Coordinates of C-alpha atoms and ligand atoms in Angstrom, one line a residue:
M1 CA -21.8 -18.7 -0.7
P2 CA -19.3 -16.9 1.6
H3 CA -16.6 -14.9 -0.1
R4 CA -13.3 -16.8 -0.5
I5 CA -10.3 -14.9 0.8
V6 CA -6.8 -16.1 0.4
T7 CA -4.6 -15.0 3.4
L8 CA -0.9 -14.6 3.3
P9 CA 0.4 -13.9 6.8
G10 CA 4.1 -13.9 5.7
D11 CA 6.9 -13.1 8.0
G12 CA 7.8 -11.1 11.1
I13 CA 4.8 -9.3 12.5
G14 CA 2.8 -10.6 9.6
P15 CA 1.1 -13.6 11.4
E16 CA 0.8 -11.4 14.6
I17 CA -1.5 -8.9 12.7
M18 CA -3.2 -11.3 10.3
A19 CA -4.9 -13.4 13.1
P20 CA -6.6 -10.4 14.6
A21 CA -7.6 -9.1 11.2
L22 CA -9.5 -12.4 10.6
Q23 CA -11.2 -11.9 14.0
V24 CA -12.2 -8.4 12.9
L25 CA -13.5 -9.7 9.5
G26 CA -15.4 -12.5 11.4
A27 CA -17.2 -9.9 13.4
V28 CA -18.6 -8.2 10.3
G29 CA -19.3 -11.2 8.0
D30 CA -19.1 -14.8 7.1
F31 CA -16.0 -15.5 5.0
E32 CA -14.1 -18.5 4.0
F33 CA -10.3 -18.1 4.6
E34 CA -7.6 -20.1 2.9
E35 CA -4.1 -19.5 4.3
H36 CA -0.8 -20.1 2.3
T37 CA 2.8 -19.6 3.4
F38 CA 4.3 -16.7 1.6
G39 CA 7.6 -14.8 1.5
G40 CA 10.4 -16.0 3.8
A41 CA 8.1 -18.6 5.3
S42 CA 7.6 -20.0 1.8
I43 CA 11.2 -20.0 1.1
D44 CA 11.9 -22.1 4.2
A45 CA 9.0 -24.5 3.3
H46 CA 9.3 -24.7 -0.5
G47 CA 12.5 -22.9 -1.6
V48 CA 10.6 -20.1 -3.3
A49 CA 8.7 -17.1 -2.0
L50 CA 5.7 -17.6 -4.1
T51 CA 4.8 -21.2 -5.2
D52 CA 2.8 -21.7 -8.4
E53 CA 0.1 -23.4 -6.2
T54 CA -0.2 -20.2 -4.0
L55 CA -0.4 -18.0 -7.1
A56 CA -3.1 -20.2 -8.6
S57 CA -5.1 -20.1 -5.4
C58 CA -4.9 -16.3 -5.3
R59 CA -6.0 -16.1 -8.9
G60 CA -9.1 -18.2 -8.0
A61 CA -10.0 -16.3 -4.8
D62 CA -12.4 -13.3 -4.4
A63 CA -9.7 -11.3 -2.7
V64 CA -6.1 -11.7 -1.3
L65 CA -5.2 -10.4 2.1
L66 CA -1.5 -10.0 2.8
A67 CA 0.3 -9.0 6.0
A68 CA 4.0 -8.5 5.4
V69 CA 7.1 -10.4 4.2
G70 CA 10.8 -10.2 4.7
G71 CA 13.4 -10.2 7.5
P72 CA 17.1 -10.4 8.4
R73 CA 16.9 -14.3 8.1
W74 CA 16.5 -14.0 4.3
D75 CA 18.5 -10.7 3.7
T76 CA 21.4 -11.4 1.5
T77 CA 23.3 -9.6 -1.3
D78 CA 23.7 -12.8 -3.2
P79 CA 21.8 -12.3 -6.6
H80 CA 21.1 -15.9 -6.8
A81 CA 19.5 -16.5 -3.3
P82 CA 15.7 -16.3 -3.2
R83 CA 14.2 -13.2 -1.5
P84 CA 10.9 -13.0 0.3
E85 CA 10.2 -9.6 -1.6
Q86 CA 10.2 -11.6 -4.9
G87 CA 7.0 -13.3 -3.8
L88 CA 5.3 -10.0 -3.4
L89 CA 6.5 -8.6 -6.7
G90 CA 5.6 -11.9 -8.3
L91 CA 2.1 -11.7 -6.8
R92 CA 1.5 -8.2 -8.0
K93 CA 2.8 -8.9 -11.4
G94 CA 1.1 -12.3 -11.6
L95 CA -2.4 -10.7 -10.7
E96 CA -1.7 -7.7 -13.0
L97 CA -2.2 -5.2 -10.1
F98 CA -0.9 -2.1 -11.7
A99 CA -2.9 0.3 -9.6
N100 CA -1.8 0.6 -5.8
L101 CA -4.0 3.0 -3.8
R102 CA -2.6 4.3 -0.5
P103 CA -5.1 6.7 1.2
V104 CA -3.6 9.0 3.7
K105 CA -6.3 10.6 5.9
P106 CA -5.0 11.4 9.4
L107 CA -7.6 10.8 12.1
P108 CA -8.4 13.7 14.3
A109 CA -7.8 11.5 17.3
L110 CA -4.2 11.1 16.2
Y111 CA -3.4 14.6 15.1
D112 CA -1.1 14.9 18.2
A113 CA 0.4 11.6 17.6
S114 CA 2.2 12.7 14.5
P115 CA 5.7 14.2 14.8
L116 CA 4.3 17.0 12.5
R117 CA 2.3 19.9 14.1
R118 CA -1.4 19.4 14.4
E119 CA -2.1 22.6 12.3
L120 CA 0.0 21.4 9.4
I121 CA -1.8 17.9 9.1
E122 CA -5.3 19.0 10.0
G123 CA -7.7 18.3 7.1
T124 CA -5.3 16.2 5.1
D125 CA -7.0 13.8 2.9
L126 CA -4.9 12.5 0.0
L127 CA -4.5 9.4 -2.0
V128 CA -1.3 8.1 -3.4
V129 CA -1.9 6.4 -6.7
R130 CA 1.3 4.4 -7.3
E131 CA 2.0 2.4 -10.4
L132 CA 2.8 -1.1 -9.2
T133 CA 4.0 -3.4 -12.1
G134 CA 6.5 -1.4 -14.0
G135 CA 9.5 0.9 -13.7
I136 CA 12.8 0.2 -12.1
Y137 CA 11.4 -2.6 -10.1
F138 CA 10.7 -4.8 -13.0
G139 CA 13.3 -3.7 -15.6
E140 CA 16.2 -5.8 -16.6
K141 CA 18.9 -6.3 -14.0
T142 CA 22.5 -7.1 -14.5
R143 CA 25.2 -7.9 -12.0
T144 CA 28.9 -8.8 -12.2
A145 CA 31.4 -8.8 -9.3
T146 CA 32.0 -5.0 -9.8
S147 CA 29.1 -3.5 -11.5
A148 CA 25.2 -3.7 -11.5
S149 CA 22.4 -2.1 -13.2
D150 CA 18.5 -1.8 -12.9
V151 CA 16.7 -0.7 -16.0
C152 CA 13.8 1.8 -15.5
A153 CA 11.3 1.3 -18.4
Y154 CA 7.6 2.4 -19.0
T155 CA 5.4 2.2 -22.0
A156 CA 2.8 4.8 -22.9
E157 CA 0.1 2.3 -22.2
E158 CA 1.3 1.5 -18.7
V159 CA 1.4 5.3 -17.9
E160 CA -2.0 5.9 -19.4
R161 CA -3.8 3.2 -17.5
I162 CA -2.5 4.3 -14.1
A163 CA -3.1 7.9 -14.9
R164 CA -6.7 7.1 -15.7
V165 CA -7.0 5.6 -12.2
A166 CA -5.7 8.8 -10.7
F167 CA -8.0 11.1 -12.6
R168 CA -11.0 9.0 -11.8
S169 CA -10.0 8.9 -8.0
A170 CA -9.4 12.6 -7.7
R171 CA -11.9 15.0 -6.2
S172 CA -10.5 18.0 -8.1
R173 CA -6.7 17.8 -8.6
V174 CA -4.1 15.3 -9.7
S175 CA -0.4 16.1 -8.8
S176 CA 1.6 13.9 -11.2
V177 CA 5.0 13.4 -9.6
D178 CA 8.0 12.6 -11.7
K179 CA 11.7 13.5 -12.3
A180 CA 11.2 14.9 -15.8
N181 CA 14.3 17.2 -15.5
V182 CA 16.5 14.1 -15.5
L183 CA 14.7 10.9 -16.5
E184 CA 13.5 10.0 -20.0
T185 CA 10.8 7.7 -18.5
S186 CA 9.5 10.9 -16.6
R187 CA 9.4 12.9 -19.8
L188 CA 7.3 10.1 -21.4
W189 CA 5.2 10.0 -18.2
R190 CA 4.5 13.8 -18.3
E191 CA 3.6 13.7 -22.0
V192 CA 1.2 10.8 -21.6
V193 CA -0.4 12.3 -18.5
T194 CA -0.8 15.7 -20.1
D195 CA -2.4 14.2 -23.2
L196 CA -4.9 12.0 -21.3
H197 CA -5.8 15.0 -19.1
S198 CA -6.7 17.2 -22.1
R199 CA -8.5 14.3 -23.9
E200 CA -10.6 12.9 -21.1
F201 CA -10.3 14.9 -17.8
P202 CA -10.2 18.6 -18.6
H203 CA -12.4 19.3 -15.6
I204 CA -9.7 18.0 -13.3
L205 CA -6.8 20.3 -12.4
L206 CA -3.4 18.8 -13.3
E207 CA 0.0 19.8 -11.9
H208 CA 3.4 18.2 -12.5
V209 CA 5.7 18.2 -9.5
L210 CA 9.3 17.0 -9.5
V211 CA 9.6 14.2 -6.9
D212 CA 12.2 16.0 -4.7
N213 CA 9.8 19.0 -4.3
A214 CA 7.0 16.8 -3.8
A215 CA 8.8 15.0 -0.9
M216 CA 9.2 18.5 0.7
Q217 CA 5.7 19.7 0.1
L218 CA 4.2 16.5 1.5
V219 CA 5.4 17.5 5.0
S220 CA 5.2 21.3 4.5
A221 CA 1.7 21.5 3.0
P222 CA 0.1 18.2 2.9
R223 CA -3.5 19.5 2.6
H224 CA -2.5 20.9 -0.9
F225 CA -2.7 17.3 -2.2
D226 CA -5.7 15.4 -3.5
A227 CA -4.5 12.5 -5.7
I228 CA -0.7 12.0 -6.1
L229 CA -0.1 10.1 -9.3
T230 CA 3.4 8.6 -9.4
E231 CA 5.6 5.7 -10.7
N232 CA 6.6 2.6 -8.8
M233 CA 9.6 3.7 -6.8
F234 CA 8.6 7.3 -6.2
G235 CA 5.3 6.0 -4.8
D236 CA 7.0 3.5 -2.5
I237 CA 9.2 6.2 -0.9
L238 CA 6.5 9.0 -0.8
S239 CA 3.9 6.8 0.8
D240 CA 6.2 5.9 3.8
E241 CA 6.9 9.6 4.2
A242 CA 3.1 10.3 4.0
A243 CA 2.4 7.6 6.6
M244 CA 4.0 9.9 9.2
L245 CA 1.1 12.4 8.7
T246 CA -1.2 9.7 10.2
G247 CA 1.1 9.3 13.2
S248 CA 2.7 6.0 12.3
I249 CA 3.6 3.7 9.4
G250 CA 1.4 1.2 11.5
M251 CA -1.7 3.1 10.4
L252 CA -1.5 3.0 6.6
P253 CA -3.5 0.5 4.4
S254 CA -3.3 -0.1 0.7
A255 CA -5.4 -1.8 -2.1
S256 CA -3.8 -3.1 -5.2
L257 CA -6.2 -3.4 -8.2
G258 CA -6.3 -3.3 -12.0
G259 CA -6.3 -7.0 -13.0
D260 CA -9.2 -9.0 -14.2
G261 CA -9.0 -11.1 -11.1
P262 CA -9.0 -10.4 -7.3
G263 CA -7.3 -7.4 -5.7
L264 CA -4.6 -7.6 -3.1
F265 CA -4.9 -5.7 0.2
E266 CA -2.1 -5.2 2.6
P267 CA -0.6 -2.7 5.0
V268 CA 2.0 -0.2 3.7
H269 CA 4.5 -1.2 6.4
G270 CA 6.8 -4.2 6.4
S271 CA 7.4 -7.1 8.7
A272 CA 8.9 -5.0 11.4
P273 CA 11.6 -7.5 12.5
D274 CA 12.8 -5.1 15.1
I275 CA 9.5 -5.7 17.1
A276 CA 8.4 -9.1 15.8
G277 CA 7.5 -11.7 18.5
Q278 CA 6.8 -9.0 21.2
G279 CA 3.1 -8.7 20.8
I280 CA 3.3 -5.0 20.4
A281 CA 2.7 -4.5 16.6
N282 CA 0.0 -2.0 15.6
P283 CA -2.7 -4.1 13.9
L284 CA -4.6 -1.0 12.6
A285 CA -3.0 -0.7 9.2
M286 CA -3.9 -4.3 8.8
F287 CA -7.5 -3.8 9.9
L288 CA -7.9 -0.9 7.6
S289 CA -6.4 -2.9 4.8
A290 CA -9.2 -5.5 5.5
A291 CA -11.6 -2.7 5.2
L292 CA -10.3 -1.6 1.9
M293 CA -10.7 -5.4 0.8
L294 CA -14.4 -5.2 2.0
R295 CA -15.0 -2.1 0.0
H296 CA -12.9 -2.5 -3.2
G297 CA -12.5 -6.3 -3.3
L298 CA -15.8 -7.5 -2.2
R299 CA -18.1 -4.6 -2.6
L300 CA -19.2 -4.7 1.0
E301 CA -19.4 -1.0 1.7
S302 CA -21.3 -1.0 5.0
E303 CA -19.0 -3.8 6.4
A304 CA -16.0 -1.7 5.4
A305 CA -17.4 1.4 6.9
A306 CA -18.1 -0.5 10.2
V307 CA -14.5 -1.5 10.6
E308 CA -13.2 1.9 9.8
S309 CA -15.5 3.5 12.3
A310 CA -14.6 0.8 14.9
V311 CA -10.9 1.7 14.5
Q312 CA -11.7 5.4 14.7
R313 CA -13.7 5.0 17.9
A314 CA -11.1 2.9 19.6
L315 CA -8.5 5.6 18.9
E316 CA -11.0 8.3 20.1
E317 CA -11.3 6.4 23.4
G318 CA -7.5 6.5 23.8
L319 CA -6.2 3.4 22.2
R320 CA -2.4 3.8 21.4
T321 CA 0.1 1.1 20.5
P322 CA 3.8 1.9 21.2
D323 CA 4.3 3.3 17.7
L324 CA 1.7 5.9 18.5
G325 CA 3.3 6.7 21.9
G326 CA 1.1 4.4 24.0
G327 CA 1.3 1.1 25.8
A328 CA -1.3 -1.1 24.2
G329 CA -0.3 -4.4 22.8
T330 CA -1.6 -6.1 19.7
D331 CA -4.2 -8.0 21.7
E332 CA -5.4 -5.0 23.6
A333 CA -5.7 -3.0 20.4
T334 CA -7.7 -5.9 18.8
R335 CA -10.1 -6.0 21.7
A336 CA -10.6 -2.3 21.6
V337 CA -11.6 -2.5 18.0
L338 CA -13.7 -5.6 18.3
A339 CA -15.6 -3.9 21.2
H340 CA -17.1 -1.6 18.6
L341 CA -18.2 -4.3 16.3
E342 CA -20.3 -6.3 18.7
Ligands
NAD401 P1 9.1 -1.9 8.2 O1 7.9 -1.2 7.7 O2 9.0 -3.4 8.4 O3 9.6 -1.2 9.6 C1 9.9 0.1 9.8 C2 9.8 0.6 11.2 O4 8.4 0.8 11.4 C3 10.3 -0.4 12.2 O5 10.9 0.4 13.3 C4 9.1 -1.1 12.6 O6 9.1 -1.6 14.0 C5 8.0 0.0 12.5 N1 6.7 -0.6 12.2 C6 6.3 -1.1 10.9 N2 5.1 -1.6 11.0 C7 4.7 -1.4 12.3 C8 3.5 -1.8 12.9 N3 2.4 -2.3 12.3 N4 3.4 -1.5 14.3 C9 4.4 -0.9 14.9 N5 5.6 -0.5 14.3 C10 5.8 -0.8 13.0 O7 10.3 -1.6 7.2 P2 11.8 -2.2 7.2 O8 12.3 -2.3 8.6 O9 12.6 -1.3 6.4 O10 11.6 -3.6 6.5 C11 11.6 -4.8 7.1 C12 11.4 -5.9 6.2 O11 10.0 -5.8 5.7 C13 12.2 -5.9 4.9 O12 12.6 -7.3 4.7 C14 11.3 -5.3 3.9 O13 11.8 -5.8 2.6 C15 10.0 -5.8 4.2 N6 8.9 -5.0 3.8 C16 7.8 -5.7 3.4 C17 6.7 -5.1 3.0 C18 5.6 -5.8 2.6 O14 5.4 -7.0 2.8 N7 4.5 -5.2 1.9 C19 6.6 -3.6 3.1 C20 7.8 -2.9 3.4 C21 8.9 -3.7 3.8
IPM402 C1 5.8 -1.8 -0.2 C2 7.1 -2.5 0.0 C3 7.5 -3.3 -1.2 C4 7.8 -2.4 -2.4 C5 8.8 -4.2 -1.0 C6 8.8 -5.1 0.2 C7 9.1 -5.0 -2.2 O1 8.2 -1.6 0.4 O2 4.9 -2.5 -0.5 O3 5.8 -0.6 -0.1 O4 8.8 -1.7 -2.5 O5 6.8 -2.3 -3.1
MN403 MN1 7.4 0.4 0.8

């Protein structure tokens, strides 16, 4: 039986990078794809960003592959209007995907494509382990005409389960990033992480880094990091920053895991409305997310490695989309990668 994958192209460049990703997957295996509208496209079709039917299909799939959602068409400050991003948050919560893994390993072929100096990024190989279903994203929200609030809340249990993922993923060091000098949630975070470390992972080095300092060190000494363990919003911000180590936000994939059901695999970037419809989106983060799906979602390690090595070889041969300083369009990038899978 072929693996059943629910695909959610979403909005903006989403459909432009999803179609090539399915070609890449088709080159390494036999999969059954079931596509659903999601995000803004689902708001237009059904009035909500994630329908019950789509969520149910995702729950029943072997893995969920998502491109990106959002765009100016649905941007509003009206608290009652539906938003594409609600679909994404609802899906992560609905599948209980509390562990978001964002590997940041700049490819040698792209060392000179980063705005940072080669000698600074060389050898960087870190993993952002972002808590994905708690914190300020999911706390109570209030809004009147002249005031608003977003509650940031964490339980010890939520902190411990994501910390365990980080300790298990680390080679030798976990850098736990918080704002314990100001936030109560961060002080609980630090306590729980320290306690788990001494009980179960004493052989792993643990350091606590304040988030502002972590943001600085990420670009001044990225090689220092192994696993970066952090809460939902800090992880969101730090991973876009870390993407620039790889040359472009168009390079960074992610895997969201932790529930009993399927994992969710998506690039870190958004729907890039500024370049949507031009055929110039970099599809590589999407391809690398498909590779993470093969590895973590479907346990197809050699197929995952084949996709990653095809991406790497295409870049070594000079493939560069505009975000990487080149002139290749999405189609050309796709052909360059497919050439190494035939
Ligand atoms: P973005 O990541 O969409 O774009 C930021 C910049 O990076 C833009 O200049 C864009 O052109 C460029 N970029 C992003 N991906 C690229 C790619 N694959 N190839 C080439 N260039 C690329 O962030 P934004 O502009 O802040 O957000 C746009 C919309 O996307 C918003 O509605 C936001 O909520 C949404 N968003 C969705 C996701 C997701 O679906 N997972 C993630 C982030 C943002
Ligand atoms: C991401 C995105 C999402 C997030 C948005 C679109 C809700 O920025 O996946 O990084 O903040 O988690
Ligand atoms: Mn983000």
